[in-house]
Each structure stands twice: as structure tokens, then as C-alpha cells.
């Protein structure tokens, strides 16, 4: 009976899962780093003792992501069909966690909007380092990381966290924090919540302290891993020799600029950016009382649309890639010319504009802090990569967590500022999301058919 009720309330999410399953069945071959793990799986890792030896070798020579690497080998052993089901399961975990964390509950049109957002996720991100490798390392970590964040939602709602939920969330934190970016998100989020509780002189939940402890242990494990040091040295020599000469400040500022630049000026059409900028712009136009605030929100929308238009013209070779405004990737010389500096400054201005628009919408409230925490976690997870020599070589997989953070934030916005019953404004927002999702989904289909 409970399952039937759950299935009825979430039927559109199961349709979304079926759509993703069909998409993943269009994938026929392994790619990228999958072949590296396949070689070890076929030649050496054929029993438990060999797996332990392999993980020990990887820990000593390359990476501390031992949980993800175990999953990669397991999925390769079980075959592509199992991988497809596993990946769809992770996608559904992500979307159900976003639904729960945003608080949209069973409002039909808001759930439909979230489904369309997820359908618009750039599927090429899952292939950045190989289909099996990327989904096992990044998508799985994102799924368990979102589970580990769910106690914050219960805390906000004033509900008690029962023992089995706490245990499951702690185990999820252990799995998720094995990935550096997710570990930083969890540690930052729970530290912020604990500081907030201490300022209000409230008791900090023991589960929160437990998850912080798990993250601290993971940080120590990551920083003391011999393989991570060797990999950094190897990747510095291979991808970015000047990285060794950069100061801490240079690494930080390049991480921040690279994050903002990707989000607003990615050479591919960034539908995630359009979702966020358009929806915030619409809400500010509806709610802001002063004309200059409305004008600024329109300026932000027009600027982003203009940049996307230039990208389309450049991709169609109608104008050159350096004409008007250079939209190509910066690389290590990202601040070597005035036009690059203008581009970087404009991206930072758009970030500042978004922050101001959120202040106009939420005012001085806990919801404003929640909004900044969600987007800060997403943007910060990418800026952290500035401390890696693969900042310009990692591909788009490092932005996966930022995209999911934006989807969570948009769902949070719809919950806070839109009616449960779809009126004229809600239908307009839903139509906008549907239009952009259709374009992004078509792009996904074209990408998969071209594989």
C-alpha cells in the first residue's frame, strides 16, 4: 500500500528514470579511462586478494578514491546492463534528494519542472573520463553526498532524525567524502550550519558533528595519500608546468575565475546558466519595487543571452572566435590580454548581480543564508579545483556538482516564491523551463547518436 502511494505520487520521476535508461542503452562502447580499469579487471583483479593489491597500488601511486575505483571494477565485471541500471539509480537518488532538500513535496508542476531540469542535464558530462569511470566517481559521489545532506532538511523542519536514518547518512558521508569536491561540500555545509546553531545558542545535533568528523578524517586521508602527491607532480608536468610556480592566491583566483567563466561563457551552450538567470530575473521583475533593480535584472538576462548568441554565431563559423568578444577557453594565459580581463570581470559581475538579486528576493532571513549556502557549495566545489594542475584539463565533469546545486536552488526558489497551484506566472516559468529543456534534451540525443 505504501509503495503504491509512493509510486502514484512520484510517477513522473519513474518516467524520468525510464527516459534515462533508454538514453543509456544508446551507449554501446566503453570510452576513456574505462579501458584502463578494464585491462586490470581482465588481467589481474580476479579475486579479493588481487583487488586489495590493486587498491594498495593505486593508493601508493595515484589516487585516494578507493571506494569509487572498487565500484568501477565491480561494474565492469557485471557488464554494461548493470552499469546502466546503477547509473539510472544514482540519477533517481539525485533527483529525489533534490526534491526532498528543496521542500517542493507533491506540488505537481514543481515536480514536473524538476524532472525537466534533470532531463536537461548535459549527458556528455557523464562521459568526460569514460562512461563507467565518470559515473562511478562523480555521479555516485553526488548521489551519496546529497543523501548525507538530507539531515539538514530535517533539522530545518524541526523533525527528529531516527537512528537508522543517522546511520545511513553517516555511511553515505563516508562514501561521498572519498571524493575531494564532495568532501569539501559536506564539510563546508555542516560547518556553516553548526556555526549558525552556535550563534543562536542552540544545541548542535550530534549527527552533524559525526558527519564533520567523517569529513575531517577523509581530508586527512586525502592529504596524506602518497598517490595524490605523485599524481599532482605527474599532472603538473603533463598538463600545466607553470602550476608549480603559482602562489596560493593565484591558484585560488584562477579557480574562482574558471568557475564563473565556465558558468556564464562556456563554449557549449550552458542551459544550466540560462535556467538560473532567467528564473531569478523573472522573480525579481515580479517582486522588486524599485525600477533600477528591475533594470539590472534585465541587463543580466540580456547579457547572458547575447553571449549565448555570440557562441552560436561562432560555432556556426559566421563570425570568428576572437571577434567582438573572445569566447574560447582561457587556459593558463587566461589573464594575458585586456579582452580576457574584461571577460573575467564581466563573469564576476554577473555572479555579484545574482547575489544582489537573491538579497532583494529573500531580504535578511535564514532563507537568504540557505540560498547562499546552496550556490556557494556549488561554485566553491569547482573553485577548489584551482588547487589542481588539471584545472583546465579535467573537462566538464568537475562542474557536475555545480549543476546539481543550481537545480536544487531553482527548486528551492520555486517552492519559496511560487504558488502551489499553477497560475499565469507559474505556467510562464514552467514554459520557459520546458523550452530550454527541450533544446538541452535534443542536444543530448544528438550527442549520443553521434557516439
Coordinates of C-alpha atoms in Angstrom, one line a residue, residues 244-405:
X244 CA 54.3 24.7 -9.7
X245 CA 55.2 28.4 -9.7
X246 CA 51.7 29.7 -8.8
X247 CA 51.2 31.1 -5.3
X248 CA 48.2 30.0 -3.2
X249 CA 46.5 33.3 -4.1
X250 CA 47.0 32.7 -7.9
X251 CA 45.5 29.2 -7.6
X252 CA 42.5 30.5 -5.7
X253 CA 41.8 33.3 -8.0
X254 CA 42.2 31.1 -11.1
X255 CA 39.8 28.6 -9.6
X256 CA 37.2 31.4 -9.0
X257 CA 37.6 32.9 -12.4
X258 CA 37.5 29.5 -14.1
X259 CA 34.2 28.7 -12.3
X260 CA 32.5 31.9 -13.2
X261 CA 33.8 31.8 -16.7
X262 CA 32.5 28.3 -17.3
X263 CA 29.1 29.0 -15.9
X264 CA 28.4 32.1 -18.0
X265 CA 30.7 31.8 -21.0
X266 CA 31.2 28.1 -21.7
X267 CA 31.8 27.4 -25.3
X268 CA 29.0 24.9 -25.3
X269 CA 25.5 26.4 -24.7
X270 CA 25.1 26.3 -20.9
X271 CA 21.4 25.7 -20.4
X272 CA 22.0 25.4 -16.6
X273 CA 23.1 29.1 -16.6
X274 CA 20.1 30.1 -18.6
X275 CA 17.7 28.4 -16.2
X276 CA 19.1 30.2 -13.2
X277 CA 19.5 33.7 -14.8
X278 CA 16.1 33.7 -16.4
X279 CA 14.1 32.4 -13.4
X280 CA 15.8 34.8 -11.0
X281 CA 15.2 37.6 -13.5
X282 CA 11.5 36.8 -13.7
X283 CA 11.1 36.7 -10.0
X284 CA 12.9 40.0 -9.5
X285 CA 10.7 41.6 -12.2
X286 CA 7.6 40.4 -10.4
X287 CA 8.7 41.3 -6.8
X288 CA 11.2 44.2 -6.9
X289 CA 9.6 47.5 -6.1
X290 CA 12.4 49.8 -7.4
X291 CA 12.8 50.3 -11.2
X292 CA 16.6 50.2 -11.1
X293 CA 16.5 46.7 -9.6
X294 CA 14.3 45.5 -12.4
X295 CA 16.6 47.2 -15.0
X296 CA 19.6 45.4 -13.6
X297 CA 17.9 42.0 -13.7
X298 CA 17.0 42.6 -17.3
X299 CA 20.6 43.6 -18.1
X300 CA 21.8 40.3 -16.6
X301 CA 19.4 38.3 -18.8
X302 CA 20.2 40.3 -21.9
X303 CA 24.0 40.0 -21.3
X304 CA 23.8 36.2 -20.9
X305 CA 21.5 35.8 -23.9
X306 CA 23.9 38.0 -26.0
X307 CA 26.8 35.8 -25.0
X308 CA 25.0 32.7 -26.0
X309 CA 24.1 34.3 -29.3
X310 CA 27.7 35.0 -30.0
X311 CA 28.6 31.5 -29.1
X312 CA 26.1 30.2 -31.6
X313 CA 27.4 32.5 -34.3
X314 CA 31.0 31.5 -33.6
X315 CA 30.1 27.8 -33.7
X316 CA 28.3 28.3 -37.0
X317 CA 31.5 30.0 -38.2
X318 CA 29.5 33.1 -39.2
X319 CA 32.0 35.2 -37.1
X320 CA 35.4 34.4 -35.9
X321 CA 36.1 33.0 -32.4
X322 CA 38.1 36.1 -31.5
X323 CA 35.6 38.6 -33.0
X324 CA 33.8 41.1 -30.7
X325 CA 34.5 39.1 -27.5
X326 CA 36.7 36.0 -27.3
X327 CA 34.6 33.1 -26.0
X328 CA 37.2 30.3 -26.4
X329 CA 38.8 28.7 -23.3
X330 CA 41.3 30.8 -21.4
X331 CA 43.8 28.2 -20.4
X332 CA 46.9 29.0 -18.4
X333 CA 47.1 32.5 -20.0
X334 CA 43.6 33.5 -19.0
X335 CA 44.6 37.0 -17.9
X336 CA 47.2 37.7 -20.5
X337 CA 45.2 40.2 -22.5
X338 CA 42.8 43.1 -21.8
X339 CA 39.9 41.3 -23.5
X340 CA 40.4 38.3 -21.2
X341 CA 40.4 40.6 -18.2
X342 CA 37.1 42.2 -19.4
X343 CA 35.6 38.8 -19.9
X344 CA 36.6 37.6 -16.4
X345 CA 35.4 40.8 -14.8
X346 CA 32.0 40.6 -16.5
X347 CA 31.6 37.0 -15.3
X348 CA 32.4 38.1 -11.7
X349 CA 29.9 41.0 -12.1
X350 CA 27.2 38.5 -13.1
X351 CA 28.0 36.5 -10.0
X352 CA 27.7 39.6 -7.9
X353 CA 24.4 40.5 -9.6
X354 CA 23.0 37.1 -8.8
X355 CA 24.0 37.6 -5.2
X356 CA 22.3 41.0 -5.0
X357 CA 19.1 39.7 -6.7
X358 CA 18.9 37.0 -4.1
X359 CA 19.2 39.6 -1.4
X360 CA 16.4 41.6 -3.0
X361 CA 14.2 38.5 -3.1
X362 CA 14.9 37.0 0.3
X363 CA 15.9 40.0 2.4
X364 CA 17.7 39.4 5.7
X365 CA 16.4 35.9 6.5
X366 CA 17.5 32.3 7.1
X367 CA 16.3 31.6 3.5
X368 CA 18.9 34.0 2.2
X369 CA 21.6 32.2 4.1
X370 CA 20.3 28.9 2.7
X371 CA 20.3 30.3 -0.9
X372 CA 23.9 31.5 -0.5
X373 CA 24.9 28.1 1.0
X374 CA 23.4 26.1 -1.9
X375 CA 25.0 28.2 -4.6
X376 CA 28.2 28.8 -2.6
X377 CA 28.6 25.0 -2.3
X378 CA 28.2 24.5 -6.0
X379 CA 30.5 27.3 -7.1
X380 CA 33.0 26.5 -4.4
X381 CA 33.3 22.9 -5.4
X382 CA 34.6 24.0 -8.8
X383 CA 36.8 26.8 -7.5
X384 CA 38.5 24.3 -5.3
X385 CA 39.9 22.7 -8.5
X386 CA 42.1 25.7 -8.8
X387 CA 44.5 23.9 -6.5
X388 CA 44.8 21.1 -9.0
X389 CA 47.1 21.2 -12.1
X390 CA 44.2 19.7 -14.1
X391 CA 42.1 22.8 -13.7
X392 CA 42.0 23.3 -17.4
X393 CA 42.3 19.6 -18.4
X394 CA 39.7 17.8 -16.2
X395 CA 36.9 18.5 -18.6
X396 CA 33.3 19.3 -17.7
X397 CA 32.9 16.5 -15.1
X398 CA 34.1 18.8 -12.3
X399 CA 31.1 21.0 -12.9
X400 CA 28.6 18.2 -12.2
X401 CA 28.1 19.2 -8.6
X402 CA 27.6 22.9 -9.6
X403 CA 24.9 21.9 -12.0
X404 CA 23.1 19.8 -9.4
X405 CA 23.4 22.7 -6.9

